[in-house]
Amino acid sequence: MANAPQFVIDGLKASIEDKEILKGINLTINGGEVHAIMGPNGTGKSTLASALMGHPKYEVTEGSVQLDGEEVLEMGVDERARAGMFLAMQYPSEITGVTNSDFLRSAINARREEGNEISLIKFIRQMESKMKQLEINPEFAHRYLNEGFSGGEKKRNEILQMMLLDPKIVILDEIDSGLDIDALRIVAEGVNSMRNAERGFLIITHYQRLLNYINPDFVHVMMQGRIVKSGGPELAQRLEAEGYDWIKEELGIVDETVGQEA
Ligand SMILES: Nc1ncnc2c1ncn2[C@@H]1O[C@H](COP(=O)(O)OP(=O)(O)O)[C@@H](O)[C@H]1O
Ligand SMILES: [Mg+2]
């Protein structure tokens, strides 16, 4: 049996074009745990997701990120994926000329040893079964990656990738945006079916709605590039009922976005 992963973010600071966006993020995710990060727009949530995955636009200026004791920040994007990290992006990219099934198969094989590639038959069987589970039309296997997919179809496709790649640390950035109620349920069930002791989740959302379907162990609130409050699911309930003003009042925050601080 694989060991439960441990993912430790310690004092992470990151900038975009010399503007500091992340101002010291500390968070530990153990295998089996689901952490939700909530927060208004422009508070650095997507920046955190991208910086963790190694997007070149985000310059990490301080801190460390370790997965099972290995320094992630020294790894390239592909190495992070091979180490077991997965990010479902808020805005998945369209890639013309690469079919969804070719993309998925190369992503799986990129994480396997040379000579140990997944057989075509086995891959197709796995892909078809997961597509069925996510109620994705089989035709989508042959479409170009995300090209012309609706918002909701892209999100389902991200979950399909996650299911096939079987990562240790899953980061979902607003996987619920653009989903109708049925799609939200299907996506959430897909996520829930992947919850186990060998996997940790970081789920970024600004609606509590998603957390009715995916029950988090921990809820964190992000403002001004920092985690300003942490709690259990009841914190998400309170945010849904009361908004963010009470936290701003409690902490004396005037503007929650990054870069507007006095
Ligand atoms: N690629 C970028 N170029 C310039 N500014 C950016 C870029 N990405 C994010 N920002 C800025 O960083 C701040 C945080 O953005 P983001 O992490 O996307 O917030 P959230 O996901 O919480 O809505 C915002 O002020 C945003 O305008
Ligand atoms: Mg975002």
Tab-separated table of C-alpha atoms and ligand atoms in Angstrom:
chain	number	residue	atom	x	y	z
A	1	MET	CA	0.000	0.000	0.000
A	2	ALA	CA	1.241	3.483	-0.847
A	3	ASN	CA	2.011	5.773	2.053
A	4	ALA	CA	-0.254	8.682	2.826
A	5	PRO	CA	1.288	11.798	1.309
A	6	GLN	CA	2.131	14.912	3.237
A	7	PHE	CA	2.142	18.269	1.473
A	8	VAL	CA	3.601	21.176	3.425
A	9	ILE	CA	3.451	24.792	2.277
A	10	ASP	CA	5.671	26.937	4.460
A	11	GLY	CA	5.877	30.725	4.251
A	12	LEU	CA	5.189	30.805	0.527
A	13	LYS	CA	5.523	34.203	-1.102
A	14	ALA	CA	5.094	34.803	-4.811
A	15	SER	CA	5.052	37.777	-7.156
A	16	ILE	CA	3.753	38.580	-10.602
A	17	GLU	CA	5.717	41.191	-12.491
A	18	ASP	CA	7.330	42.350	-9.239
A	19	LYS	CA	3.995	42.749	-7.490
A	20	GLU	CA	3.802	40.536	-4.429
A	21	ILE	CA	0.580	38.500	-4.520
A	22	LEU	CA	1.184	35.696	-2.031
A	23	LYS	CA	2.371	37.122	1.258
A	24	GLY	CA	3.296	34.058	3.267
A	25	ILE	CA	1.042	31.021	2.934
A	26	ASN	CA	1.288	28.214	5.493
A	27	LEU	CA	-0.771	25.074	4.998
A	28	THR	CA	-0.275	21.355	5.563
A	29	ILE	CA	-2.367	18.794	3.730
A	30	ASN	CA	-2.163	15.191	4.820
A	31	GLY	CA	-3.381	12.208	2.858
A	32	GLY	CA	-7.101	11.706	3.392
A	33	GLU	CA	-7.785	15.390	4.049
A	34	VAL	CA	-9.855	17.810	2.034
A	35	HIS	CA	-8.970	21.475	2.536
A	36	ALA	CA	-11.149	24.174	1.040
A	37	ILE	CA	-9.830	27.664	0.389
A	38	MET	CA	-12.514	30.292	0.073
A	39	GLY	CA	-12.157	33.970	-0.548
A	40	PRO	CA	-13.451	36.873	-2.589
A	41	ASN	CA	-12.134	37.617	-6.085
A	42	GLY	CA	-8.615	38.885	-6.462
A	43	THR	CA	-7.269	37.603	-3.141
A	44	GLY	CA	-4.599	35.314	-4.633
A	45	LYS	CA	-6.313	31.911	-4.759
A	46	SER	CA	-5.479	31.116	-8.376
A	47	THR	CA	-2.003	32.530	-7.880
A	48	LEU	CA	-1.483	30.017	-5.082
A	49	ALA	CA	-2.643	27.151	-7.325
A	50	SER	CA	-0.389	28.259	-10.187
A	51	ALA	CA	2.633	28.907	-7.987
A	52	LEU	CA	2.291	25.450	-6.429
A	53	MET	CA	2.205	23.857	-9.860
A	54	GLY	CA	5.177	25.910	-11.099
A	55	HIS	CA	3.576	28.230	-13.631
A	56	PRO	CA	6.490	30.332	-14.982
A	57	LYS	CA	4.556	33.601	-14.702
A	58	TYR	CA	4.647	33.448	-10.913
A	59	GLU	CA	7.963	34.068	-9.243
A	60	VAL	CA	8.313	32.408	-5.881
A	61	THR	CA	10.367	34.742	-3.726
A	62	GLU	CA	10.283	32.971	-0.358
A	63	GLY	CA	9.216	29.826	1.392
A	64	SER	CA	9.142	26.140	0.697
A	65	VAL	CA	6.686	23.533	-0.526
A	66	GLN	CA	7.392	19.918	0.271
A	67	LEU	CA	5.708	16.761	-0.908
A	68	ASP	CA	6.791	13.799	1.189
A	69	GLY	CA	9.921	15.678	2.207
A	70	GLU	CA	10.954	16.579	-1.353
A	71	GLU	CA	11.250	20.260	-2.256
A	72	VAL	CA	8.626	20.891	-4.920
A	73	LEU	CA	9.848	24.404	-5.723
A	74	GLU	CA	13.027	22.967	-7.196
A	75	MET	CA	11.059	20.771	-9.597
A	76	GLY	CA	9.849	21.662	-13.083
A	77	VAL	CA	6.143	21.479	-13.878
A	78	ASP	CA	6.437	17.983	-15.383
A	79	GLU	CA	8.419	16.737	-12.383
A	80	ARG	CA	5.716	18.061	-10.064
A	81	ALA	CA	3.140	16.127	-12.069
A	82	ARG	CA	5.283	12.998	-11.909
A	83	ALA	CA	5.689	13.478	-8.163
A	84	GLY	CA	1.899	13.218	-7.913
A	85	MET	CA	0.597	16.782	-8.086
A	86	PHE	CA	-2.417	17.654	-10.182
A	87	LEU	CA	-4.040	21.022	-10.869
A	88	ALA	CA	-7.460	21.488	-12.421
A	89	MET	CA	-7.199	25.036	-13.698
A	90	GLN	CA	-9.847	27.717	-13.314
A	91	TYR	CA	-9.554	28.354	-17.058
A	92	PRO	CA	-8.418	25.128	-18.789
A	93	SER	CA	-6.512	25.754	-22.037
A	94	GLU	CA	-7.709	24.667	-25.442
A	95	ILE	CA	-5.200	22.712	-27.516
A	96	THR	CA	-6.060	22.432	-31.190
A	97	GLY	CA	-4.666	19.414	-33.012
A	98	VAL	CA	-4.370	17.202	-29.913
A	99	THR	CA	-7.330	14.967	-29.230
A	100	ASN	CA	-8.563	14.530	-25.711
A	101	SER	CA	-7.719	10.825	-25.684
A	102	ASP	CA	-4.192	11.393	-27.067
A	103	PHE	CA	-3.637	14.063	-24.456
A	104	LEU	CA	-4.853	11.843	-21.631
A	105	ARG	CA	-2.791	8.889	-22.752
A	106	SER	CA	0.411	10.908	-23.039
A	107	ALA	CA	-0.239	12.506	-19.657
A	108	ILE	CA	-0.560	9.051	-18.109
A	109	ASN	CA	2.533	7.756	-19.884
A	110	ALA	CA	4.574	10.828	-18.964
A	111	ARG	CA	4.170	9.706	-15.356
A	112	ARG	CA	5.252	6.128	-15.989
A	113	GLU	CA	8.689	4.624	-16.515
A	114	GLU	CA	9.869	4.213	-20.084
A	115	GLY	CA	8.958	0.757	-21.321
A	116	ASN	CA	6.068	0.602	-18.832
A	117	GLU	CA	3.537	2.600	-20.850
A	118	ILE	CA	-0.137	1.835	-20.402
A	119	SER	CA	-1.479	-0.482	-23.098
A	120	LEU	CA	-3.921	1.048	-25.532
A	121	ILE	CA	-6.645	-1.415	-24.624
A	122	LYS	CA	-6.265	-0.816	-20.918
A	123	PHE	CA	-6.185	2.943	-21.421
A	124	ILE	CA	-9.338	2.941	-23.529
A	125	ARG	CA	-11.121	0.740	-21.032
A	126	GLN	CA	-10.194	3.076	-18.145
A	127	MET	CA	-11.028	6.213	-20.090
A	128	GLU	CA	-14.400	4.903	-21.196
A	129	SER	CA	-15.371	3.803	-17.728
A	130	LYS	CA	-14.454	7.170	-16.174
A	131	MET	CA	-16.188	9.076	-18.970
A	132	LYS	CA	-19.294	7.067	-18.292
A	133	GLN	CA	-19.053	7.802	-14.584
A	134	LEU	CA	-18.782	11.532	-15.351
A	135	GLU	CA	-21.557	11.337	-17.963
A	136	ILE	CA	-19.252	12.659	-20.678
A	137	ASN	CA	-20.364	11.882	-24.229
A	138	PRO	CA	-17.943	9.264	-25.724
A	139	GLU	CA	-17.419	11.581	-28.710
A	140	PHE	CA	-15.387	13.870	-26.476
A	141	ALA	CA	-12.512	11.383	-26.580
A	142	HIS	CA	-11.907	12.343	-30.194
A	143	ARG	CA	-12.452	16.078	-29.951
A	144	TYR	CA	-9.475	18.426	-29.684
A	145	LEU	CA	-8.626	19.130	-26.056
A	146	ASN	CA	-11.140	21.612	-24.639
A	147	GLU	CA	-11.706	23.188	-28.068
A	148	GLY	CA	-15.258	24.440	-28.225
A	149	PHE	CA	-16.091	22.707	-24.923
A	150	SER	CA	-18.584	24.620	-22.811
A	151	GLY	CA	-17.416	25.840	-19.407
A	152	GLY	CA	-19.054	22.871	-17.718
A	153	GLU	CA	-17.640	20.369	-20.215
A	154	LYS	CA	-14.132	21.689	-19.572
A	155	LYS	CA	-14.585	21.241	-15.840
A	156	ARG	CA	-15.811	17.678	-16.235
A	157	ASN	CA	-12.860	17.001	-18.481
A	158	GLU	CA	-10.473	18.274	-15.794
A	159	ILE	CA	-12.002	15.775	-13.368
A	160	LEU	CA	-11.618	13.043	-15.983
A	161	GLN	CA	-7.895	13.860	-16.168
A	162	MET	CA	-7.649	13.799	-12.394
A	163	MET	CA	-9.321	10.397	-12.213
A	164	LEU	CA	-7.070	8.862	-14.847
A	165	LEU	CA	-3.854	10.349	-13.455
A	166	ASP	CA	-4.527	9.159	-9.917
A	167	PRO	CA	-2.535	11.983	-8.243
A	168	LYS	CA	-1.496	12.252	-4.591
A	169	ILE	CA	-2.221	15.953	-4.226
A	170	VAL	CA	-5.163	17.377	-6.107
A	171	ILE	CA	-5.662	21.123	-6.477
A	172	LEU	CA	-9.032	22.147	-7.913
A	173	ASP	CA	-9.377	25.830	-8.810
A	174	GLU	CA	-13.030	26.839	-9.019
A	175	ILE	CA	-14.064	23.502	-10.400
A	176	ASP	CA	-17.652	24.542	-9.665
A	177	SER	CA	-17.754	27.712	-11.745
A	178	GLY	CA	-19.942	27.475	-14.820
A	179	LEU	CA	-21.570	24.217	-13.725
A	180	ASP	CA	-25.298	23.667	-13.673
A	181	ILE	CA	-26.728	21.742	-10.727
A	182	ASP	CA	-26.520	18.322	-12.416
A	183	ALA	CA	-22.949	18.890	-13.578
A	184	LEU	CA	-21.991	20.129	-10.114
A	185	ARG	CA	-23.309	16.926	-8.584
A	186	ILE	CA	-21.511	14.751	-11.150
A	187	VAL	CA	-18.211	16.582	-10.665
A	188	ALA	CA	-18.548	16.400	-6.883
A	189	GLU	CA	-19.343	12.693	-7.005
A	190	GLY	CA	-16.264	12.205	-9.185
A	191	VAL	CA	-14.151	13.981	-6.573
A	192	ASN	CA	-15.736	12.097	-3.703
A	193	SER	CA	-15.091	8.769	-5.425
A	194	MET	CA	-11.367	9.677	-5.419
A	195	ARG	CA	-11.185	10.526	-1.721
A	196	ASN	CA	-8.984	8.107	0.166
A	197	ALA	CA	-6.177	8.036	2.714
A	198	GLU	CA	-3.501	8.184	0.012
A	199	ARG	CA	-4.703	11.430	-1.498
A	200	GLY	CA	-5.070	15.014	-0.282
A	201	PHE	CA	-7.232	17.740	-1.801
A	202	LEU	CA	-7.009	21.517	-1.963
A	203	ILE	CA	-10.305	22.850	-3.256
A	204	ILE	CA	-10.515	26.511	-4.163
A	205	THR	CA	-13.964	28.006	-4.463
A	206	HIS	CA	-15.800	31.171	-3.668
A	207	TYR	CA	-19.155	29.528	-3.245
A	208	GLN	CA	-20.133	27.415	-0.294
A	209	ARG	CA	-22.459	25.479	-2.650
A	210	LEU	CA	-19.724	23.051	-3.756
A	211	LEU	CA	-19.005	22.191	-0.138
A	212	ASN	CA	-22.547	20.891	0.284
A	213	TYR	CA	-21.467	18.100	-2.041
A	214	ILE	CA	-17.809	17.735	-1.086
A	215	ASN	CA	-17.593	17.901	2.663
A	216	PRO	CA	-14.239	19.466	3.599
A	217	ASP	CA	-12.254	18.655	6.733
A	218	PHE	CA	-10.852	22.184	6.891
A	219	VAL	CA	-11.970	25.535	5.505
A	220	HIS	CA	-9.529	28.429	5.082
A	221	VAL	CA	-10.289	31.999	4.124
A	222	MET	CA	-7.839	33.857	1.934
A	223	MET	CA	-7.582	37.639	1.822
A	224	GLN	CA	-4.778	39.917	0.706
A	225	GLY	CA	-2.603	36.970	-0.261
A	226	ARG	CA	-2.761	35.313	3.143
A	227	ILE	CA	-4.835	32.702	4.916
A	228	VAL	CA	-6.566	34.887	7.472
A	229	LYS	CA	-8.895	32.370	9.079
A	230	SER	CA	-9.202	28.587	9.326
A	231	GLY	CA	-11.907	26.351	10.698
A	232	GLY	CA	-14.178	23.450	9.873
A	233	PRO	CA	-17.178	23.210	7.536
A	234	GLU	CA	-19.132	25.541	9.828
A	235	LEU	CA	-16.890	28.396	8.665
A	236	ALA	CA	-18.121	27.900	5.087
A	237	GLN	CA	-21.722	27.886	6.341
A	238	ARG	CA	-21.195	31.168	8.101
A	239	LEU	CA	-19.622	32.744	5.015
A	240	GLU	CA	-22.593	31.648	2.954
A	241	ALA	CA	-25.000	33.204	5.443
A	242	GLU	CA	-23.086	36.374	6.295
A	243	GLY	CA	-20.533	37.027	3.546
A	244	TYR	CA	-16.982	38.123	4.272
A	245	ASP	CA	-17.601	41.433	6.046
A	246	TRP	CA	-17.492	40.003	9.570
A	247	ILE	CA	-14.009	38.612	8.933
A	248	LYS	CA	-12.842	41.925	7.531
A	249	GLU	CA	-14.253	43.685	10.571
A	250	GLU	CA	-12.720	41.189	12.962
A	251	LEU	CA	-9.300	41.566	11.368
A	252	GLY	CA	-9.502	45.249	10.460
A	253	ILE	CA	-9.208	44.581	6.726
A	254	VAL	CA	-10.580	47.362	4.542
A	255	ASP	CA	-9.899	45.899	1.100
A	256	GLU	CA	-9.536	42.140	0.794
A	257	THR	CA	-7.815	42.091	-2.609
A	258	VAL	CA	-4.089	41.884	-3.124
A	259	GLY	CA	-2.074	45.029	-3.646
A	260	GLN	CA	-4.660	47.491	-2.326
A	261	GLU	CA	-3.195	47.562	1.146
A	262	ALA	CA	-2.111	50.891	2.566
B	1	LIG	N1	-0.999	36.949	-14.902
B	1	LIG	C1	-1.215	38.019	-14.139
B	1	LIG	N2	-0.718	39.229	-14.461
B	1	LIG	C2	-0.928	40.306	-13.672
B	1	LIG	N3	-1.633	40.275	-12.529
B	1	LIG	C3	-2.154	39.106	-12.156
B	1	LIG	C4	-1.977	37.916	-12.938
B	1	LIG	N4	-2.603	36.893	-12.297
B	1	LIG	C5	-3.150	37.436	-11.198
B	1	LIG	N5	-2.874	38.752	-11.101
B	1	LIG	C6	-3.321	39.653	-10.031
B	1	LIG	O1	-3.072	39.005	-8.806
B	1	LIG	C7	-4.156	39.225	-7.891
B	1	LIG	C8	-4.689	37.870	-7.437
B	1	LIG	O2	-5.275	37.197	-8.542
B	1	LIG	P1	-5.823	35.715	-8.439
B	1	LIG	O3	-4.793	34.864	-7.800
B	1	LIG	O4	-6.280	35.315	-9.800
B	1	LIG	O5	-7.063	35.908	-7.455
B	1	LIG	P2	-8.294	34.945	-7.149
B	1	LIG	O6	-8.046	33.640	-7.817
B	1	LIG	O7	-8.320	34.884	-5.671
B	1	LIG	O8	-9.498	35.646	-7.686
B	1	LIG	C9	-5.153	40.072	-8.639
B	1	LIG	O9	-4.933	41.400	-8.264
B	1	LIG	C10	-4.818	39.842	-10.085
B	1	LIG	O10	-5.165	40.943	-10.884
B	2	MG	MG	-9.115	32.556	-9.240
